[in-house]
Coordinates of C-alpha atoms in Angstrom, one line a residue:
M1 CA 70.5 -6.4 106.9
N2 CA 71.5 -4.0 104.1
F3 CA 69.4 -1.8 101.9
V4 CA 69.8 -0.7 98.3
Y5 CA 67.7 2.4 98.9
P6 CA 68.0 3.1 102.6
L7 CA 66.5 6.6 102.2
V8 CA 63.1 5.0 101.6
L9 CA 63.0 4.0 105.2
I10 CA 62.2 7.6 106.3
L11 CA 58.7 6.7 105.2
L12 CA 58.3 4.1 108.0
P13 CA 56.2 6.4 110.2
V14 CA 53.6 6.5 107.4
S15 CA 52.8 2.9 108.3
L16 CA 51.1 4.2 111.5
I17 CA 48.5 6.1 109.6
P18 CA 45.7 3.5 110.1
F19 CA 45.8 4.2 113.8
F20 CA 45.1 7.9 113.2
I21 CA 42.1 7.4 111.0
N22 CA 38.7 6.7 112.6
Q23 CA 36.4 4.6 110.6
T24 CA 32.8 6.0 110.4
S25 CA 29.8 3.8 110.2
K26 CA 27.2 4.5 107.5
N27 CA 24.4 3.1 109.8
I28 CA 22.2 5.7 111.4
Y29 CA 21.0 5.3 115.0
S30 CA 18.4 7.5 116.6
W31 CA 19.9 7.0 120.0
S32 CA 23.5 5.8 120.3
E33 CA 23.4 5.4 124.1
M34 CA 21.0 2.5 123.6
L35 CA 23.8 0.6 122.0
H36 CA 25.9 -1.6 124.2
I37 CA 29.7 -1.6 124.0
D38 CA 30.7 -4.1 121.4
I39 CA 34.1 -5.5 122.5
L40 CA 34.4 -8.0 119.6
S41 CA 33.9 -5.2 117.0
R42 CA 36.6 -3.2 118.7
I43 CA 39.0 -6.1 118.6
I44 CA 38.3 -6.7 114.9
S45 CA 38.8 -3.0 114.2
L46 CA 42.1 -3.0 116.0
F47 CA 43.1 -6.2 114.1
F48 CA 42.3 -4.4 110.8
K49 CA 44.5 -1.4 111.8
I50 CA 47.3 -3.7 112.7
V51 CA 47.1 -5.6 109.5
S52 CA 46.9 -2.4 107.5
T53 CA 50.0 -1.1 109.3
V54 CA 51.9 -4.2 108.5
I55 CA 50.9 -4.0 104.8
I56 CA 52.2 -0.5 104.5
L57 CA 55.4 -1.4 106.4
L58 CA 56.0 -4.3 104.1
I59 CA 55.5 -2.1 101.0
I60 CA 58.0 0.5 102.3
L61 CA 60.6 -2.2 103.1
T62 CA 60.0 -3.7 99.6
L63 CA 60.8 -0.4 98.0
S64 CA 64.0 -0.1 100.1
E65 CA 65.2 -3.5 98.6
P66 CA 66.8 -5.1 101.7
Y67 CA 69.3 -7.9 101.3
A68 CA 71.5 -10.1 103.5
D69 CA 75.3 -10.0 103.8
Q70 CA 77.5 -11.9 101.3
K71 CA 78.5 -15.4 102.6
I72 CA 81.7 -17.3 102.0
V73 CA 81.2 -21.1 101.7
L74 CA 83.8 -23.9 101.4
K75 CA 83.4 -26.2 98.5
N76 CA 85.3 -29.3 97.2
G77 CA 86.3 -29.4 93.6
K78 CA 89.0 -30.5 91.1
G79 CA 91.4 -27.9 89.7
A80 CA 94.1 -25.5 90.9
Q81 CA 95.0 -22.0 91.8
I82 CA 96.7 -20.9 88.6
G83 CA 98.8 -17.8 88.0
L84 CA 99.0 -17.1 84.3
V85 CA 102.1 -15.2 83.2
L86 CA 101.9 -14.1 79.6
D87 CA 104.7 -12.6 77.5
R88 CA 103.7 -9.3 75.8
S89 CA 106.9 -8.5 74.1
A90 CA 106.7 -7.3 70.5
S91 CA 107.7 -10.7 69.0
M92 CA 104.4 -12.1 70.3
D93 CA 102.7 -10.1 67.6
D94 CA 104.5 -12.1 64.9
P95 CA 102.4 -14.7 63.0
F96 CA 102.5 -18.3 64.3
A97 CA 104.1 -20.8 62.0
G98 CA 101.7 -23.5 60.6
G99 CA 98.1 -23.6 61.8
D100 CA 95.0 -25.7 61.8
N101 CA 92.4 -26.0 59.1
N102 CA 90.2 -23.2 60.4
K103 CA 91.9 -20.0 61.5
S104 CA 95.4 -20.3 62.7
V105 CA 97.3 -19.5 59.5
G106 CA 98.5 -16.0 59.9
E107 CA 97.2 -15.8 63.5
T108 CA 99.6 -14.0 65.8
K109 CA 101.2 -15.9 68.7
S110 CA 99.4 -13.7 71.3
A111 CA 96.0 -14.2 69.6
A112 CA 96.5 -18.0 69.3
A113 CA 97.7 -18.1 72.9
S114 CA 94.7 -16.1 74.1
R115 CA 92.2 -18.2 72.2
L116 CA 93.6 -21.5 73.4
I117 CA 93.9 -20.3 77.0
V118 CA 90.3 -19.0 77.1
D119 CA 89.2 -22.4 75.8
F120 CA 91.3 -24.1 78.5
F121 CA 89.8 -22.2 81.4
D122 CA 86.2 -22.4 79.9
S123 CA 86.5 -26.2 80.1
R124 CA 87.4 -26.2 83.8
T125 CA 85.0 -25.3 86.6
D126 CA 86.8 -25.0 89.9
D127 CA 90.0 -23.1 89.2
M128 CA 91.1 -19.8 90.7
V129 CA 93.0 -17.8 88.1
G130 CA 95.2 -14.7 88.2
V131 CA 96.8 -13.0 85.2
I132 CA 100.2 -11.2 84.9
T133 CA 101.7 -9.9 81.7
F134 CA 105.2 -8.7 81.2
S135 CA 107.3 -7.0 78.6
N136 CA 109.8 -4.4 79.9
S137 CA 108.1 -4.8 83.3
A138 CA 105.4 -6.8 84.8
M139 CA 101.8 -5.7 84.7
F140 CA 99.3 -6.9 87.2
I141 CA 96.0 -7.7 85.3
L142 CA 93.8 -9.9 87.6
P143 CA 94.1 -11.3 91.1
L144 CA 93.1 -14.9 91.7
T145 CA 89.4 -15.3 91.0
H146 CA 86.7 -17.8 90.1
S147 CA 85.0 -15.3 87.8
K148 CA 84.9 -16.8 84.2
E149 CA 84.0 -13.4 82.8
A150 CA 86.9 -11.6 84.5
I151 CA 89.4 -14.4 83.4
R152 CA 88.1 -14.3 79.8
A153 CA 88.3 -10.5 79.6
A154 CA 91.8 -10.4 81.2
V155 CA 93.2 -13.0 78.8
N156 CA 91.6 -11.5 75.7
A157 CA 93.1 -8.1 76.7
T158 CA 96.6 -9.5 76.5
A159 CA 96.2 -9.9 72.7
G160 CA 96.6 -6.2 72.2
N161 CA 99.6 -4.1 71.2
A162 CA 102.9 -5.2 72.8
L163 CA 106.2 -3.6 73.9
F164 CA 109.8 -4.5 73.0
Q165 CA 111.4 -6.2 76.0
T166 CA 111.1 -9.6 77.7
N167 CA 111.5 -9.2 81.5
I168 CA 110.6 -12.7 82.6
G169 CA 112.1 -12.1 86.1
A170 CA 109.5 -9.3 86.8
G171 CA 106.7 -11.5 85.5
L172 CA 107.6 -14.4 87.7
T173 CA 108.1 -12.4 90.9
S174 CA 104.7 -10.7 90.4
S175 CA 103.1 -14.1 89.8
A176 CA 104.4 -15.4 93.1
E177 CA 102.7 -12.4 94.8
L178 CA 99.3 -13.7 93.6
F179 CA 99.5 -16.4 96.2
T180 CA 100.8 -14.5 99.2
S181 CA 97.4 -13.5 100.6
I182 CA 95.4 -16.6 99.4
E183 CA 95.0 -19.8 101.5
N184 CA 96.5 -22.8 99.7
S185 CA 93.7 -24.8 98.2
G186 CA 96.0 -27.9 97.8
S187 CA 97.2 -27.3 94.3
R188 CA 99.1 -24.3 92.9
A189 CA 100.8 -23.6 89.6
V190 CA 102.1 -20.9 87.4
I191 CA 101.8 -21.2 83.6
L192 CA 104.5 -19.1 82.0
L193 CA 104.0 -18.6 78.3
S194 CA 106.7 -16.8 76.3
D195 CA 108.4 -16.8 72.9
G196 CA 111.8 -16.0 74.3
A197 CA 113.7 -15.4 77.4
G198 CA 115.8 -12.8 79.1
R199 CA 118.6 -13.2 81.6
I200 CA 117.6 -12.9 85.3
D201 CA 120.2 -11.7 87.7
A202 CA 121.3 -13.9 90.6
K203 CA 119.4 -11.9 93.3
T204 CA 116.1 -12.1 91.4
Q205 CA 116.7 -15.8 90.7
Q206 CA 117.1 -16.5 94.4
K207 CA 114.0 -14.6 95.2
I208 CA 111.9 -16.4 92.6
K209 CA 113.2 -19.8 93.7
E210 CA 112.5 -19.1 97.4
W211 CA 109.0 -17.8 96.8
F212 CA 108.0 -20.7 94.5
D213 CA 109.2 -23.1 97.2
K214 CA 107.7 -21.2 100.1
Y215 CA 104.2 -20.9 98.5
Q216 CA 104.4 -24.4 97.0
I217 CA 103.9 -23.3 93.4
G218 CA 104.6 -25.6 90.5
L219 CA 105.8 -24.1 87.2
Y220 CA 104.8 -24.9 83.6
W221 CA 106.9 -23.1 81.0
I222 CA 105.5 -23.1 77.4
V223 CA 108.2 -21.8 75.0
L224 CA 106.8 -20.6 71.6
R225 CA 109.8 -21.5 69.5
Q226 CA 110.5 -20.4 66.0
P227 CA 110.9 -23.3 63.6
G228 CA 114.6 -24.1 63.4
G229 CA 115.4 -22.0 66.4
I230 CA 117.3 -23.1 69.4
S231 CA 115.6 -25.8 71.5
I232 CA 115.8 -25.6 75.3
F233 CA 116.1 -29.4 75.3
E234 CA 119.2 -29.6 73.1
E235 CA 122.1 -31.0 75.0
D236 CA 125.0 -29.5 73.0
V237 CA 123.9 -25.9 72.5
P238 CA 126.6 -23.6 71.0
L239 CA 127.7 -20.9 73.4
H240 CA 127.4 -17.2 72.6
Q241 CA 130.5 -15.1 71.9
D242 CA 130.5 -14.1 75.6
Y243 CA 130.7 -17.9 76.4
Q244 CA 127.2 -17.9 77.9
L245 CA 124.3 -20.2 77.1
P246 CA 121.5 -18.7 75.1
P247 CA 119.1 -17.0 77.5
Q248 CA 116.3 -19.5 77.0
V249 CA 118.6 -22.5 77.7
E250 CA 120.1 -20.7 80.7
L251 CA 116.6 -20.0 82.0
Y252 CA 115.6 -23.7 81.5
E253 CA 118.7 -24.8 83.5
F254 CA 117.6 -22.4 86.3
F255 CA 114.1 -23.7 86.4
K256 CA 115.4 -27.2 86.8
T257 CA 116.9 -26.2 90.1
F258 CA 113.5 -25.5 91.6
N259 CA 112.4 -27.6 94.6
S260 CA 108.8 -27.2 93.4
P261 CA 107.5 -29.1 90.4
F262 CA 108.6 -27.9 87.0
Q263 CA 107.6 -28.9 83.5
A264 CA 108.7 -27.3 80.2
Y265 CA 107.1 -27.5 76.7
E266 CA 108.0 -26.2 73.3
A267 CA 105.4 -25.2 70.8
E268 CA 106.1 -24.2 67.2
D269 CA 102.5 -23.8 66.0
P270 CA 99.0 -23.6 67.4
K271 CA 98.6 -27.4 67.4
S272 CA 101.6 -28.1 69.6
L273 CA 100.6 -25.2 71.8
E274 CA 97.2 -26.8 72.2
Q275 CA 98.8 -30.1 73.0
A276 CA 100.9 -28.5 75.7
I277 CA 97.8 -26.9 77.3
K278 CA 95.9 -30.2 77.1
D279 CA 98.7 -31.9 79.0
I280 CA 98.7 -29.2 81.7
N281 CA 94.9 -29.6 81.8
L282 CA 95.3 -33.3 82.7
K283 CA 98.0 -32.7 85.3
E284 CA 96.1 -29.9 87.1
R285 CA 92.9 -31.7 88.1
K286 CA 93.7 -32.4 91.7
P287 CA 91.1 -32.3 94.5
I288 CA 91.0 -28.8 96.0
I289 CA 89.1 -27.0 98.7
Y290 CA 88.1 -23.5 97.7
E291 CA 86.0 -20.6 99.0
E292 CA 83.1 -19.4 97.0
K293 CA 81.4 -16.0 97.7
V294 CA 77.6 -16.3 97.7
S295 CA 75.5 -13.2 97.3
G296 CA 73.2 -12.2 100.1
E297 CA 69.6 -13.1 99.8
K298 CA 67.2 -10.5 98.5
Y299 CA 64.2 -10.1 100.7
A300 CA 62.1 -7.8 98.5
P301 CA 60.2 -10.6 96.6
K302 CA 59.2 -12.3 99.9
L303 CA 58.1 -9.0 101.5
L304 CA 56.0 -8.1 98.4
L305 CA 54.4 -11.5 98.3
T306 CA 53.5 -11.3 102.0
S307 CA 52.0 -7.8 101.6
I308 CA 49.9 -9.1 98.7
I309 CA 48.6 -12.0 100.7
L310 CA 47.7 -9.8 103.7
S311 CA 46.0 -7.3 101.4
L312 CA 43.9 -10.1 99.8
M313 CA 43.0 -11.3 103.3
L314 CA 42.0 -7.9 104.4
L315 CA 39.8 -7.4 101.3
F316 CA 38.1 -10.8 102.0
L317 CA 37.3 -9.8 105.6
K318 CA 35.9 -6.5 104.5
F319 CA 33.8 -8.3 101.9
I320 CA 32.4 -10.6 104.6
E321 CA 31.6 -7.5 106.8
V322 CA 29.6 -5.9 104.0
R323 CA 27.8 -9.1 103.2
S324 CA 26.9 -9.5 106.8
F325 CA 25.2 -6.1 107.0
K326 CA 23.2 -6.8 103.9

């Protein structure tokens, strides 16, 4: 048992006060020796003292606010353990092309992504979600958690000011670390959302591939593409002057070598981004077993109720005693 205010327990000896107070009778006897020893009255008196002691003890315990330890229970649900990897390069602050009829015209890519992702997770109940952002390096925002408030706050925070680089390799390696100390619930995925790509060196590529395979992590990559820009799905992409594929196409070819599941999407406006997220929503509704932390029971209300009942009982008995003398 734990206590919110343990110092209150130093008052526990006060509960013994009823045993140090002698109750005096208001009846006057001319000769007390003529009275016989009343065993029953002594038992009743002792009973009153015990009840009074218990009442004081319960009040002190109530003031200390005791509570039980937190419990972890296993539950069955539908969802996934999801690592959310968000691009925070400066280009994410550019306005999204197109828009819906309400608010998306002029909405930045990061704001539209945050809005749609928050709606996505609000519509799901059993996911565990962790958040990583990256620009010139990865930033660890949130470990895997069920807390809707924490997920909402972490995603909304990613819509702030951005930096200038796109280090996807750091973002992906950090996302794999989200799963290293968490038991596999049966379905794991990383959602990578970016509006560009950087080149990843061979050593980092190997590490990412091994980790995603080892921890059984599927990958969804949503590319926020500029209208008219290079598509990762084009078959005959012109090579750069250095005879290399464009970074986003090279990255797409690398992801296709994964042993774990991989799916790519391209979005040119909020509507196509929303459609991509809806498709992921349908794919990631698998049966999972997950742990849920349950707060320990608070005992103070029960203790207070018990002390009130005992007090009323004691008052009732005293009332009977007075009425009997009359």
